[in-house]
Amino acid sequence: MESEGQGKRAPSPLRVEITSGQVAMCVEFARECEQVRGYARSGGWRGGLLTARTLFGGHRVESHECSTVIGKIGEVAMCILAGEKVDTAIRRSGDGGKDLRLPCGSVQVKTSSSNSTDKLVRDPPEMCDWFVFVRWDGVCPVVFVDGYISRSFLFNREPQKSRRGSWMNRVVLCSELRPIRSLLAIRPISEVI
């Protein structure tokens, strides 16, 4: 019997349904972030490589908003699974690499709009305990939570040059991810003893 993750086969992704209202909330969040952080007015990366598009529920976003919306939808999906409230606070310098705090530690959610066989984390990675990988194509009411890895697993990876820019990424294969339900089952030692 094959084990999910651990280099043998990718864990089965969990499907999380979202609403048009949740997308609208993420669009509003992205627009408020734009006012505070000014991605469209900055040079270089500008917060993503995605183009302007119409998202699920008919929500139109510009290219400098799209990555933020898709990323926030990934956080929404993870919060639904974990039974946590979505953090919609706008901070000039972001959330410090901690999208969500669970009993098992801090989580950084990495959301992609493609169904790639590898997951990328821009180098240097955020200083969190866990990295969760999520997919959303932007048009479907279903988000896929693919799995997670630990910070130590990611930090043992050598950075690789990006295929689409001058930055470096740490690459994780989908088959190396752990099933998301096992992350949600981890409790702090104080709860176990």
Short mmCIF file of C-alpha atoms in Angstrom, two decimals:
data_model
loop_
_atom_site.label_atom_id
_atom_site.label_comp_id
_atom_site.label_asym_id
_atom_site.label_seq_id
_atom_site.Cartn_x
_atom_site.Cartn_y
_atom_site.Cartn_z
CA MET A 1 0.00 0.00 0.00
CA GLU A 2 1.39 3.38 -1.03
CA SER A 3 1.57 6.19 1.46
CA GLU A 4 0.34 9.66 0.57
CA GLY A 5 3.18 12.16 0.32
CA GLN A 6 6.66 11.20 1.51
CA GLY A 7 7.94 11.08 -2.07
CA LYS A 8 5.71 8.23 -3.28
CA ARG A 9 2.54 9.87 -4.55
CA ALA A 10 0.86 13.19 -4.04
CA PRO A 11 -1.73 13.34 -1.27
CA SER A 12 -5.34 13.58 -2.37
CA PRO A 13 -6.21 17.28 -2.42
CA LEU A 14 -9.07 18.45 -0.24
CA ARG A 15 -11.83 20.30 -2.07
CA VAL A 16 -13.10 23.45 -0.38
CA GLU A 17 -16.12 25.28 -1.77
CA ILE A 18 -16.06 29.07 -1.75
CA THR A 19 -18.76 31.66 -2.35
CA SER A 20 -18.94 34.71 -4.57
CA GLY A 21 -19.13 36.75 -1.36
CA GLN A 22 -15.80 35.35 -0.20
CA VAL A 23 -14.25 36.27 -3.55
CA ALA A 24 -15.73 39.78 -3.21
CA MET A 25 -14.17 40.07 0.26
CA CYS A 26 -10.78 39.05 -1.19
CA VAL A 27 -11.11 41.56 -4.04
CA GLU A 28 -11.85 44.32 -1.52
CA PHE A 29 -8.87 43.18 0.57
CA ALA A 30 -6.61 43.32 -2.54
CA ARG A 31 -7.81 46.82 -3.41
CA GLU A 32 -7.20 48.08 0.11
CA CYS A 33 -3.73 46.45 0.03
CA GLU A 34 -3.05 48.26 -3.25
CA GLN A 35 -3.87 51.60 -1.63
CA VAL A 36 -1.54 50.88 1.29
CA ARG A 37 1.28 49.01 -0.47
CA GLY A 38 1.10 50.50 -3.99
CA TYR A 39 1.98 47.45 -6.11
CA ALA A 40 0.84 49.16 -9.32
CA ARG A 41 3.06 52.18 -8.62
CA SER A 42 6.16 50.16 -7.73
CA GLY A 43 8.81 48.83 -10.10
CA GLY A 44 9.88 45.23 -10.54
CA TRP A 45 7.79 42.30 -9.41
CA ARG A 46 4.57 44.22 -8.49
CA GLY A 47 3.07 41.34 -6.54
CA GLY A 48 2.74 38.70 -9.21
CA LEU A 49 2.86 37.57 -12.81
CA LEU A 50 -0.86 37.15 -13.43
CA THR A 51 -2.92 39.12 -15.92
CA ALA A 52 -6.18 41.02 -15.40
CA ARG A 53 -9.19 38.72 -15.44
CA THR A 54 -12.75 38.08 -14.30
CA LEU A 55 -12.92 35.75 -11.31
CA PHE A 56 -15.66 33.47 -10.00
CA GLY A 57 -18.80 35.48 -9.29
CA GLY A 58 -18.05 38.05 -12.03
CA HIS A 59 -15.43 39.95 -10.04
CA ARG A 60 -13.05 41.81 -12.38
CA VAL A 61 -9.49 42.34 -11.11
CA GLU A 62 -6.47 44.11 -12.57
CA SER A 63 -3.11 42.35 -12.92
CA HIS A 64 -1.65 44.01 -9.80
CA GLU A 65 -4.66 42.80 -7.76
CA CYS A 66 -4.98 39.28 -9.13
CA SER A 67 -2.15 37.60 -7.18
CA THR A 68 -3.36 39.12 -3.92
CA VAL A 69 -6.94 37.92 -4.51
CA ILE A 70 -5.86 34.39 -5.45
CA GLY A 71 -3.51 34.26 -2.44
CA LYS A 72 -6.23 35.44 -0.09
CA ILE A 73 -8.67 32.84 -1.46
CA GLY A 74 -6.09 30.19 -0.51
CA GLU A 75 -6.09 31.58 3.03
CA VAL A 76 -9.91 31.53 3.06
CA ALA A 77 -9.91 27.84 2.06
CA MET A 78 -7.39 26.96 4.76
CA CYS A 79 -9.35 28.92 7.37
CA ILE A 80 -12.51 27.03 6.39
CA LEU A 81 -10.72 23.71 6.91
CA ALA A 82 -9.17 24.80 10.21
CA GLY A 83 -12.32 26.49 11.53
CA GLU A 84 -10.45 29.78 11.91
CA LYS A 85 -11.39 33.38 11.13
CA VAL A 86 -9.81 34.94 8.02
CA ASP A 87 -7.35 37.74 8.83
CA THR A 88 -8.38 40.77 6.76
CA ALA A 89 -6.25 43.35 8.58
CA ILE A 90 -4.28 45.54 6.17
CA ARG A 91 -0.65 46.00 7.21
CA ARG A 92 1.87 48.11 5.32
CA SER A 93 4.52 45.38 5.46
CA GLY A 94 2.23 42.33 5.36
CA ASP A 95 1.67 39.63 7.95
CA GLY A 96 5.30 38.71 8.58
CA GLY A 97 4.98 35.42 6.68
CA LYS A 98 2.33 34.05 9.01
CA ASP A 99 -1.04 33.86 7.26
CA LEU A 100 -2.66 31.72 9.91
CA ARG A 101 -1.90 30.61 13.45
CA LEU A 102 -2.99 27.09 14.32
CA PRO A 103 -2.41 25.09 17.50
CA CYS A 104 0.49 23.37 15.67
CA GLY A 105 2.17 26.69 14.80
CA SER A 106 2.26 29.41 12.17
CA VAL A 107 1.20 28.70 8.59
CA GLN A 108 2.13 30.39 5.33
CA VAL A 109 -0.39 29.58 2.58
CA LYS A 110 1.04 29.44 -0.95
CA THR A 111 -1.69 29.60 -3.58
CA SER A 112 -1.18 28.95 -7.27
CA SER A 113 -3.57 29.29 -10.17
CA SER A 114 -1.97 26.39 -12.05
CA ASN A 115 -2.01 22.63 -11.57
CA SER A 116 1.76 22.18 -11.64
CA THR A 117 3.54 19.03 -10.45
CA ASP A 118 5.87 21.13 -8.32
CA LYS A 119 5.26 23.86 -5.76
CA LEU A 120 7.40 26.97 -5.51
CA VAL A 121 8.36 29.13 -2.56
CA ARG A 122 10.25 32.30 -3.36
CA ASP A 123 13.67 32.49 -1.69
CA PRO A 124 14.23 33.45 1.05
CA PRO A 125 11.17 31.68 2.48
CA GLU A 126 9.02 33.19 5.19
CA MET A 127 9.86 32.26 8.79
CA CYS A 128 6.82 30.17 9.66
CA ASP A 129 6.39 26.62 10.95
CA TRP A 130 4.42 25.17 8.03
CA PHE A 131 3.86 25.87 4.33
CA VAL A 132 0.46 24.90 2.91
CA PHE A 133 -0.04 24.64 -0.86
CA VAL A 134 -3.38 25.52 -2.43
CA ARG A 135 -4.70 25.74 -6.02
CA TRP A 136 -7.48 27.89 -7.41
CA ASP A 137 -8.03 28.55 -11.10
CA GLY A 138 -9.98 31.74 -10.41
CA VAL A 139 -13.21 30.68 -12.11
CA CYS A 140 -14.38 27.58 -10.25
CA PRO A 141 -16.19 27.70 -6.87
CA VAL A 142 -13.84 24.94 -5.65
CA VAL A 143 -10.37 25.47 -4.18
CA PHE A 144 -7.95 22.54 -3.79
CA VAL A 145 -5.75 22.27 -0.71
CA ASP A 146 -2.93 20.05 -1.97
CA GLY A 147 -0.89 19.48 1.20
CA TYR A 148 1.84 20.89 3.40
CA ILE A 149 5.49 20.69 4.37
CA SER A 150 7.47 21.82 7.39
CA ARG A 151 9.85 24.77 7.46
CA SER A 152 12.79 22.41 8.08
CA PHE A 153 11.87 20.33 4.99
CA LEU A 154 11.80 23.46 2.83
CA PHE A 155 15.01 24.92 4.28
CA ASN A 156 16.86 21.71 3.35
CA ARG A 157 16.14 22.52 -0.32
CA GLU A 158 18.70 24.39 -2.39
CA PRO A 159 17.29 27.51 -4.09
CA GLN A 160 16.85 27.24 -7.87
CA LYS A 161 16.68 30.06 -10.39
CA SER A 162 13.14 30.90 -11.46
CA ARG A 163 12.11 30.05 -15.02
CA ARG A 164 10.15 33.32 -15.28
CA GLY A 165 12.29 35.91 -13.51
CA SER A 166 15.56 36.76 -11.84
CA TRP A 167 14.61 35.55 -8.35
CA MET A 168 15.28 32.18 -6.73
CA ASN A 169 12.71 29.57 -5.63
CA ARG A 170 12.75 26.52 -3.42
CA VAL A 171 10.94 23.70 -5.23
CA VAL A 172 8.85 20.94 -3.67
CA LEU A 173 7.31 18.08 -5.67
CA CYS A 174 3.63 17.38 -5.08
CA SER A 175 4.54 13.80 -4.14
CA GLU A 176 6.60 15.20 -1.23
CA LEU A 177 3.65 17.02 0.32
CA ARG A 178 1.95 15.66 3.40
CA PRO A 179 -1.87 15.32 3.58
CA ILE A 180 -3.42 18.49 5.00
CA ARG A 181 -5.59 16.59 7.50
CA SER A 182 -2.45 15.41 9.31
CA LEU A 183 -1.38 19.05 9.82
CA LEU A 184 -4.78 19.92 11.25
CA ALA A 185 -4.45 16.99 13.69
CA ILE A 186 -1.16 18.23 15.20
CA ARG A 187 -1.60 19.73 18.65
CA PRO A 188 0.86 21.64 20.82
CA ILE A 189 2.72 19.57 23.38
CA SER A 190 0.90 21.41 26.18
CA GLU A 191 -2.40 19.93 24.92
CA VAL A 192 -0.98 16.43 24.57
CA ILE A 193 0.65 16.08 28.01
#
